[in-house]
PDB file of C-alpha atoms in Angstrom:
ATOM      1  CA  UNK A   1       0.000   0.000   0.000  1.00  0.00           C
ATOM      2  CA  UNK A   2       1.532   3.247  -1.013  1.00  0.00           C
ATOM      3  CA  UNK A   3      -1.202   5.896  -0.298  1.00  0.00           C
ATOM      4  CA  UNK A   4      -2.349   8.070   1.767  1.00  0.00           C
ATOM      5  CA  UNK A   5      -6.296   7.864   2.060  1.00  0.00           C
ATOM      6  CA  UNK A   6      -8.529  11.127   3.070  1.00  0.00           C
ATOM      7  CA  UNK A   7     -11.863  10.445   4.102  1.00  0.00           C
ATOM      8  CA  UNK A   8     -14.191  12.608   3.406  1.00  0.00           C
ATOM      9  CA  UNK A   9     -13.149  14.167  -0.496  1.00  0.00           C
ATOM     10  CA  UNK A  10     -15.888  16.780   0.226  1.00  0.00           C
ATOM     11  CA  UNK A  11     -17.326  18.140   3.670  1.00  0.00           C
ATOM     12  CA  UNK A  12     -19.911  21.062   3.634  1.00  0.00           C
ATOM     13  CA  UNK A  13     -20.190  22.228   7.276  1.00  0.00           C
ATOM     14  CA  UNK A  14     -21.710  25.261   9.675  1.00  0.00           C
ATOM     15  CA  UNK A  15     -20.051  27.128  11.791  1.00  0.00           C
ATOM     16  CA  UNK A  16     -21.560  26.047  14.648  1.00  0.00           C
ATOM     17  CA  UNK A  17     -20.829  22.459  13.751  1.00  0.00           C
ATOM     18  CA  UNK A  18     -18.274  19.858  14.903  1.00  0.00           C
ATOM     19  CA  UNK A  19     -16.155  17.335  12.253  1.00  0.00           C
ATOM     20  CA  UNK A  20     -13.253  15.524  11.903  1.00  0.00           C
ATOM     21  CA  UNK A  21     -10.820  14.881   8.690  1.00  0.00           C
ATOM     22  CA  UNK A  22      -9.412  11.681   8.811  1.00  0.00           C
ATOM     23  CA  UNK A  23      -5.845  10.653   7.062  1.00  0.00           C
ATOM     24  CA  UNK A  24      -4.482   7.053   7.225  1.00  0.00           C
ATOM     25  CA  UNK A  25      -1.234   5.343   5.819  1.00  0.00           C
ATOM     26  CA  UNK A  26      -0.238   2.193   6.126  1.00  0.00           C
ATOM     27  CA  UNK A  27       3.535   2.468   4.764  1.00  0.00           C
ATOM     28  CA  UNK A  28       5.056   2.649   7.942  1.00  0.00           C
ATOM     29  CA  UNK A  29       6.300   6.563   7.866  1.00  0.00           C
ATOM     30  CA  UNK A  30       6.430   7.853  11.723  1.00  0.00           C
ATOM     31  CA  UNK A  31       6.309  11.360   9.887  1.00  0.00           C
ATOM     32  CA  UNK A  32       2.466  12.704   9.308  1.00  0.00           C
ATOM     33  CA  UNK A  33       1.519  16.604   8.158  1.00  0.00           C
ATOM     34  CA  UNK A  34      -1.349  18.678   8.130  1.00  0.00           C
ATOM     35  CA  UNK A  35      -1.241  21.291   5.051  1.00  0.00           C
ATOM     36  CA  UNK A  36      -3.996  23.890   4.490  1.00  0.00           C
ATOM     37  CA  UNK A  37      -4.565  25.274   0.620  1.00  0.00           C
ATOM     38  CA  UNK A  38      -6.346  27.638  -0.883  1.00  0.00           C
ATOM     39  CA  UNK A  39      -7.261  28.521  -4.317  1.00  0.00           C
ATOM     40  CA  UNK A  40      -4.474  29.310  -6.666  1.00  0.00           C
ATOM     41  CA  UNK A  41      -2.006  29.273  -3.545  1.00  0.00           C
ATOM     42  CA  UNK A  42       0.606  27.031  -2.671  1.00  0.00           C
ATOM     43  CA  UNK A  43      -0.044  24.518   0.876  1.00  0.00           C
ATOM     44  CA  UNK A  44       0.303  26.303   3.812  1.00  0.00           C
ATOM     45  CA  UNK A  45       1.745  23.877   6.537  1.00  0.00           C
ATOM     46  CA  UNK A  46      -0.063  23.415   9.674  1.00  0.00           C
ATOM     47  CA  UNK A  47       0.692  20.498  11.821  1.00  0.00           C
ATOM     48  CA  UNK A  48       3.753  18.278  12.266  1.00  0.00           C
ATOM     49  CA  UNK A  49       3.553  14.939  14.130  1.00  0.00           C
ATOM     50  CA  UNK A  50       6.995  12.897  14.582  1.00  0.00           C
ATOM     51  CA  UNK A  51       6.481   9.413  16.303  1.00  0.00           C
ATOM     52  CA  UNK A  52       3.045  10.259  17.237  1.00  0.00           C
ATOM     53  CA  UNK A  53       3.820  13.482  19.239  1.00  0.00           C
ATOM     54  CA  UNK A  54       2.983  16.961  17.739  1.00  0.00           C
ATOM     55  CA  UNK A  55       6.619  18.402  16.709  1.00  0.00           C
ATOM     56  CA  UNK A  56       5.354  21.723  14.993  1.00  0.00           C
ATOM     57  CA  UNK A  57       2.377  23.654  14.926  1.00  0.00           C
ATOM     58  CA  UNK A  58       2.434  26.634  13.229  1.00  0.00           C
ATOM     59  CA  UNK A  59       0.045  28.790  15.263  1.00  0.00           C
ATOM     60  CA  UNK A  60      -2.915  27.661  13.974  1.00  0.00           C
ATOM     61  CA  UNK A  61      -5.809  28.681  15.584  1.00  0.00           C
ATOM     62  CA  UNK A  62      -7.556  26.828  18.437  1.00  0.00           C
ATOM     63  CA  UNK A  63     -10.677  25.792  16.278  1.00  0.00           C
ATOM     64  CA  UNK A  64      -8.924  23.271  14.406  1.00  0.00           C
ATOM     65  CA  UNK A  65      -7.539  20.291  16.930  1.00  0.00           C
ATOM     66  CA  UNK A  66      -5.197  17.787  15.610  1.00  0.00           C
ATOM     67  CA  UNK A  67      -4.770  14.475  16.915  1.00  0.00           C
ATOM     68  CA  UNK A  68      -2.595  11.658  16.429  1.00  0.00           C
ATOM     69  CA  UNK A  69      -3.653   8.384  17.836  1.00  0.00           C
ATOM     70  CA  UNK A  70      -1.648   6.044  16.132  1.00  0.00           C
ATOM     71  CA  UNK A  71       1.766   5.271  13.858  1.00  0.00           C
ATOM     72  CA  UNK A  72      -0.986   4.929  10.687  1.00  0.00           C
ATOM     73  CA  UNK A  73      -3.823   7.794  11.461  1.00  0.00           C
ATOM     74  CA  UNK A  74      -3.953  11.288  11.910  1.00  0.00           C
ATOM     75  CA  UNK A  75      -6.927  13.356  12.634  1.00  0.00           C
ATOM     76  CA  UNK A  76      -8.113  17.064  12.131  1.00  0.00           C
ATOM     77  CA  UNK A  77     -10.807  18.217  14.790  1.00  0.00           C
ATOM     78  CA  UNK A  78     -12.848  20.963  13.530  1.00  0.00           C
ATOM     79  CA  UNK A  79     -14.885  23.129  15.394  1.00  0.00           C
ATOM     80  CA  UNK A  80     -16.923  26.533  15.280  1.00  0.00           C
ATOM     81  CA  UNK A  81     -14.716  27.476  11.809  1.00  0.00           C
ATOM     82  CA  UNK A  82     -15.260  30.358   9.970  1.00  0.00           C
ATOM     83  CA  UNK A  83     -15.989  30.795   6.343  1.00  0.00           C
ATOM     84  CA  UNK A  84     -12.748  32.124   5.264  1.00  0.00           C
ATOM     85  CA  UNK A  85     -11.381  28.487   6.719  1.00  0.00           C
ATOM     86  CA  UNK A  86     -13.126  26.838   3.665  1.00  0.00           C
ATOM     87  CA  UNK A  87     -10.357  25.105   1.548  1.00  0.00           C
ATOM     88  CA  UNK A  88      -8.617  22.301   0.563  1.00  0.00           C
ATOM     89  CA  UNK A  89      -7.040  20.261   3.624  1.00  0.00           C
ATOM     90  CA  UNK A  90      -4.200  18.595   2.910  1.00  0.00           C
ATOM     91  CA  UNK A  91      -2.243  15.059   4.485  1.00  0.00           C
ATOM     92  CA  UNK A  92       1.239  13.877   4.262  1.00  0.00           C
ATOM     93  CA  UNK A  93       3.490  11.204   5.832  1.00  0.00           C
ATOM     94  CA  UNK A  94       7.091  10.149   5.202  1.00  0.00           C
ATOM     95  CA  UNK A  95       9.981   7.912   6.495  1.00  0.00           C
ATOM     96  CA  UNK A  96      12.217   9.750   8.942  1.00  0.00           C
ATOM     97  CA  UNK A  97      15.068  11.088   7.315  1.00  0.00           C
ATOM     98  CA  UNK A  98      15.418  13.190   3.464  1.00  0.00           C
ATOM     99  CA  UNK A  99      12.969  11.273   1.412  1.00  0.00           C
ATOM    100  CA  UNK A 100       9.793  12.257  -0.774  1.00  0.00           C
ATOM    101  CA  UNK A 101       6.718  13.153   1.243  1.00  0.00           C
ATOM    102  CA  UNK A 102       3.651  11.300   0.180  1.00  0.00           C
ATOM    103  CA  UNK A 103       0.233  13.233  -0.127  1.00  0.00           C
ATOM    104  CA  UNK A 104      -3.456  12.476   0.010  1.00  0.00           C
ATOM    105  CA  UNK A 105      -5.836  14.131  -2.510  1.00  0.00           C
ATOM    106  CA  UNK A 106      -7.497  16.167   0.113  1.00  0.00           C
ATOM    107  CA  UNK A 107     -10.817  17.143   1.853  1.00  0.00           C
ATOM    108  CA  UNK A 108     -11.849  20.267   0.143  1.00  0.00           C
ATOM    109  CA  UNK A 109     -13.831  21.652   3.167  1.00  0.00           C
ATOM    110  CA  UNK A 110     -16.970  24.522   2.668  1.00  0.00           C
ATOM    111  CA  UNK A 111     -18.078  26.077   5.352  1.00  0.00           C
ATOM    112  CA  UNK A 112     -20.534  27.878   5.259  1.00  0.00           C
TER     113      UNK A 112
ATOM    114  CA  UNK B   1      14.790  28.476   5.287  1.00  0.00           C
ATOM    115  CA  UNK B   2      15.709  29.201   1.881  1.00  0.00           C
ATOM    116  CA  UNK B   3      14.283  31.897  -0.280  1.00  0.00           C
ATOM    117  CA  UNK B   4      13.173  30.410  -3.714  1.00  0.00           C
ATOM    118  CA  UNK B   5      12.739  32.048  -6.943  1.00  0.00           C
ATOM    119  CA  UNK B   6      10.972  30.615  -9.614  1.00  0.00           C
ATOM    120  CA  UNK B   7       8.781  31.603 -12.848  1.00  0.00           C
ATOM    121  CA  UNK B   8       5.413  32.197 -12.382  1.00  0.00           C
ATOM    122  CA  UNK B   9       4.539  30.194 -15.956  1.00  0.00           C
ATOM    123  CA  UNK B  10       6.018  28.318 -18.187  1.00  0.00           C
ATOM    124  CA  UNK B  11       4.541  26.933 -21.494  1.00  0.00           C
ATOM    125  CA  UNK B  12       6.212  23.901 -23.333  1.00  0.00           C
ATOM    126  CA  UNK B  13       5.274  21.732 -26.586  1.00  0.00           C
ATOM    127  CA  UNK B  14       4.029  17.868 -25.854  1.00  0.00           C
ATOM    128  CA  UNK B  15       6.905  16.060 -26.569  1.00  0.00           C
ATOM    129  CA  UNK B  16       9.695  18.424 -26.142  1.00  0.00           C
ATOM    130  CA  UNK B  17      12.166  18.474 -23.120  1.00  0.00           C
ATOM    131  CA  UNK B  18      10.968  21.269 -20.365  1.00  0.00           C
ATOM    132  CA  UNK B  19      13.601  22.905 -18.377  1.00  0.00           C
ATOM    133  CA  UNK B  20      11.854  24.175 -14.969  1.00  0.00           C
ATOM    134  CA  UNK B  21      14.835  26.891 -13.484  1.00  0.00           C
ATOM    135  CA  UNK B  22      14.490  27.766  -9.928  1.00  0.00           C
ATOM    136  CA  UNK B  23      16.701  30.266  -7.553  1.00  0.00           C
ATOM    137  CA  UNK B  24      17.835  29.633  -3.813  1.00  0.00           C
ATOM    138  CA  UNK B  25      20.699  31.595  -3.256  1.00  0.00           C
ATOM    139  CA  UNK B  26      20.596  31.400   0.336  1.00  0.00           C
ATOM    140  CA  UNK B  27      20.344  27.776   0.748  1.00  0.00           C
ATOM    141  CA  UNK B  28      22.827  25.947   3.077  1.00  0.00           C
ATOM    142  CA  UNK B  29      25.295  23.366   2.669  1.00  0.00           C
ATOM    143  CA  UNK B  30      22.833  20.579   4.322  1.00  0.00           C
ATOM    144  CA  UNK B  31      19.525  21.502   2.539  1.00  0.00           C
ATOM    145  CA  UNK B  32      18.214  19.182  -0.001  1.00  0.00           C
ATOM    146  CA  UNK B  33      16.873  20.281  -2.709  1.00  0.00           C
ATOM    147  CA  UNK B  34      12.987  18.458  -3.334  1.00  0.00           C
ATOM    148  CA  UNK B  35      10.623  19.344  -6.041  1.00  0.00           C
ATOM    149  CA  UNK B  36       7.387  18.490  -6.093  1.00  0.00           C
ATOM    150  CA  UNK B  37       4.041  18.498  -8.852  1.00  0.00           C
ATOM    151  CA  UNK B  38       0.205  19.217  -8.379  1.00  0.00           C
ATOM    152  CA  UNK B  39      -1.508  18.137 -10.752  1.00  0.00           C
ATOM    153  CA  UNK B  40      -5.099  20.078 -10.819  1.00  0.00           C
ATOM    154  CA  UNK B  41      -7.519  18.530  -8.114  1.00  0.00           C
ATOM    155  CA  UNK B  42      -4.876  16.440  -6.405  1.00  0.00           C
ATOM    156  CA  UNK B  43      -2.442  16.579  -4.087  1.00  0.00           C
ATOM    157  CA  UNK B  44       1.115  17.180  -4.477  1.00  0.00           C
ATOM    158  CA  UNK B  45       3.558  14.685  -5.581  1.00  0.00           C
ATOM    159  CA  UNK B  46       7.109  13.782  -5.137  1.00  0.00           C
ATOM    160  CA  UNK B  47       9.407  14.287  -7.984  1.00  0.00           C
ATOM    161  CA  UNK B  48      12.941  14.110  -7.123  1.00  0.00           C
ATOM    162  CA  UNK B  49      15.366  15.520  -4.656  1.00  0.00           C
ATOM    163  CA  UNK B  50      19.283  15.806  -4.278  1.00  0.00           C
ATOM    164  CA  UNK B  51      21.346  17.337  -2.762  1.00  0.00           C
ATOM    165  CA  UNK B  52      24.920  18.012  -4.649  1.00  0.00           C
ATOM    166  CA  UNK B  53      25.476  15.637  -7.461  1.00  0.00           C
ATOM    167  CA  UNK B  54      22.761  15.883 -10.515  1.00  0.00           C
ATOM    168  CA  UNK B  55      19.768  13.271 -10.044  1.00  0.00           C
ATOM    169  CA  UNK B  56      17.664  11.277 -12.535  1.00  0.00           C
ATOM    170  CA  UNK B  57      14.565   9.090 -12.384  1.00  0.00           C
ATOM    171  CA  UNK B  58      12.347   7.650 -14.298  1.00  0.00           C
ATOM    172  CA  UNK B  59       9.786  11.023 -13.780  1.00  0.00           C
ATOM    173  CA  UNK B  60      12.444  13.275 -14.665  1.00  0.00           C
ATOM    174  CA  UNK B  61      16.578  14.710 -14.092  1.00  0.00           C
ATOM    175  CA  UNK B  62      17.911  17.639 -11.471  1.00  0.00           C
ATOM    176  CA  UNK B  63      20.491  19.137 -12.441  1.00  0.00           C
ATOM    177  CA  UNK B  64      22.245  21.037  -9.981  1.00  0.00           C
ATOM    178  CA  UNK B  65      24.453  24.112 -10.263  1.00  0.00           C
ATOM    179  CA  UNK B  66      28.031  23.879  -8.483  1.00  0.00           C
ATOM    180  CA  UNK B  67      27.273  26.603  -6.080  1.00  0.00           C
ATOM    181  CA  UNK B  68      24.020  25.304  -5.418  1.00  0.00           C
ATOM    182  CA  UNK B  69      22.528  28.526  -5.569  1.00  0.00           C
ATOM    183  CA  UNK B  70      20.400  27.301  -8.427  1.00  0.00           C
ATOM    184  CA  UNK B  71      18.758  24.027  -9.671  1.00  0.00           C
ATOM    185  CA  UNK B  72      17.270  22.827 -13.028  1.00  0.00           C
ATOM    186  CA  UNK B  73      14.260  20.055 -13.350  1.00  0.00           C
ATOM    187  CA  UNK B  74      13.923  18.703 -16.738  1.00  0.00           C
ATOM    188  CA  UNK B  75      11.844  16.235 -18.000  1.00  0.00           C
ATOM    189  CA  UNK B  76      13.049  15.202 -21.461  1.00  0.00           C
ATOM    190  CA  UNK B  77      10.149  14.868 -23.217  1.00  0.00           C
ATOM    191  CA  UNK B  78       6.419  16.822 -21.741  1.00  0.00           C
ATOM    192  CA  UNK B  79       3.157  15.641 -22.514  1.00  0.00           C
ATOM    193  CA  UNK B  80      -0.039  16.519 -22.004  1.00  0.00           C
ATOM    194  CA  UNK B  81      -0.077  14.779 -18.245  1.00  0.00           C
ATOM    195  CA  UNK B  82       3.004  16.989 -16.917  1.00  0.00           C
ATOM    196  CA  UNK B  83       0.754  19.742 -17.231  1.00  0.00           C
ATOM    197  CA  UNK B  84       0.699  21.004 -13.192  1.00  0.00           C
ATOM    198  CA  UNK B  85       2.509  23.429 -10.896  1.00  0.00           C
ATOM    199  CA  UNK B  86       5.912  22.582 -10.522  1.00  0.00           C
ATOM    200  CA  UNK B  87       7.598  23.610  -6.754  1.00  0.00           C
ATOM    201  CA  UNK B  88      10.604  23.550  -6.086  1.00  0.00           C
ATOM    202  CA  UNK B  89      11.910  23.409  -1.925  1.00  0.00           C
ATOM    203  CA  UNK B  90      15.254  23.342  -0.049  1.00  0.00           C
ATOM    204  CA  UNK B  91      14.419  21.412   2.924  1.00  0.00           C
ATOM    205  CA  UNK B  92      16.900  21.588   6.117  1.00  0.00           C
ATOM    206  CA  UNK B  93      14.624  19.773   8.274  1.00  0.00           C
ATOM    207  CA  UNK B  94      13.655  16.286   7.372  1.00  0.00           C
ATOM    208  CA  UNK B  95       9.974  17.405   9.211  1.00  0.00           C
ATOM    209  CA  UNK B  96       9.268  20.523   7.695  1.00  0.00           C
ATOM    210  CA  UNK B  97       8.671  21.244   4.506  1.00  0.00           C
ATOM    211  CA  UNK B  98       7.097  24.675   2.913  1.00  0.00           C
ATOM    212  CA  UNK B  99       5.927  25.237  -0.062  1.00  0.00           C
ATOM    213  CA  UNK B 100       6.736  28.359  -2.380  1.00  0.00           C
ATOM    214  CA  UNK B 101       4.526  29.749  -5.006  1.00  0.00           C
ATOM    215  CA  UNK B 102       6.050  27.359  -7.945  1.00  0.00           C
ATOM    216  CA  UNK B 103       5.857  27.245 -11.553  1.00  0.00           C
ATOM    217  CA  UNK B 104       3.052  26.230 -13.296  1.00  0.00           C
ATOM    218  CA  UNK B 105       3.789  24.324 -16.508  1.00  0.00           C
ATOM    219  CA  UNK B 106       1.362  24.489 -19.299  1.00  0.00           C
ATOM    220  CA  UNK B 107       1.811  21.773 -22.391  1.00  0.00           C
ATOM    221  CA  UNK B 108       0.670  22.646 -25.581  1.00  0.00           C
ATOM    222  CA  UNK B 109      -0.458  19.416 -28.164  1.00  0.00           C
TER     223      UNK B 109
END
């Protein structure tokens, strides 16, 4: 298995609402990334887990909630977002050390 | 991290070799260099990466200057499928990666 599976592809929520994004892998890479995109922009990196422990996050705010409960899933709590948060979420995972990340196709999130 | 400079476009003829240019004069001696592809409605994808010596694959060749204040990504012969935005990214940390605003690459049949 060399993907990285994002469940859901599409997620249309309020902003009084509560969701998760879910990312799995099952190639063994202790390395797994949250990246945020918007239209015409390049991904904006938001969360790094290492080993299952959050190693950067780059002051994102409070309303999204990452979680990492295992070497093969990573999760992206979502609560009371705004509309300007609606775009294309974004997960990665690679081996430790220089290599090639490997990305999912996204959740391409509305809120509205 | 490393400043890059790269085009904002590029346009290329299917079946011609493409030669993607990209600046990072600041980079240090222990950044790699990684470049990367998004094709429209996915996510990215790895390409290639080196660090001093020039690199090939079967998706495409670096080609890196001496000084390593510059690198080159060519793929020898574009079609219609290497149509995307092309990024190129020194990475220091093997953890954190950041994307610049990249090249997009537009094939014409």
């Amino acid at each position: 298995d060399t993907e990285v599976t994002q469940t859901p592809k599409h997620l249309v929520m309020g902003m009084t609402n509560k969701k998760s994004l879910k990312c799995e892998q099952h190639m063994g890479h202790r390395a797994m990334y949250w990246y945020k995109q918007k239209a015409k922009k390049p991904p904006e990196l938001m969360f790094v887990y290492s080993y299952e422990k959050l190693s950067i996050n780059e002051s994102v705010p409070s309303r999204f909630s990452p979680e990492c409960p295992n070497s093969s899933l990573l999760n992206l709590h979502l609560h009371a977002l705004q509309p300007e948060d609606s775009a294309l979420y974004l997960c990665a995972s690679s081996p430790q050390g220089n290599y090639g990340y490997t990305f999912g196709s996204g959740t391409r999130l509305t809120v509205v | 991290d490393a400043k890059t400079t790269q085009p904002n476009s590029m346009e290329s003829n299917e079946e011609e070799p493409v030669h993607l240019p990209c600046n990072h004069s600041t980079i240090s001696g222990t950044d790699y260099i990684h470049w990367y592809r998004q094709l429209p409605s996915q996510g990215p994808e790895y390409v290639i990466h080196g660090l001093t010596s020039n690199v090939n694959n079967r998706m495409a060749s670096l080609a890196i200057a001496e000084d390593r204040k510059s690198s080159t990504l060519i793929l020898h012969r574009a079609t219609l499928r290497d149509a995307a935005v092309y990024y190129c990214i020194p990475r220091r940390d093997q953890n954190d990666m950041r994307f610049g605003a990249g090249t997009r690459l537009t094939v014409k049949p």
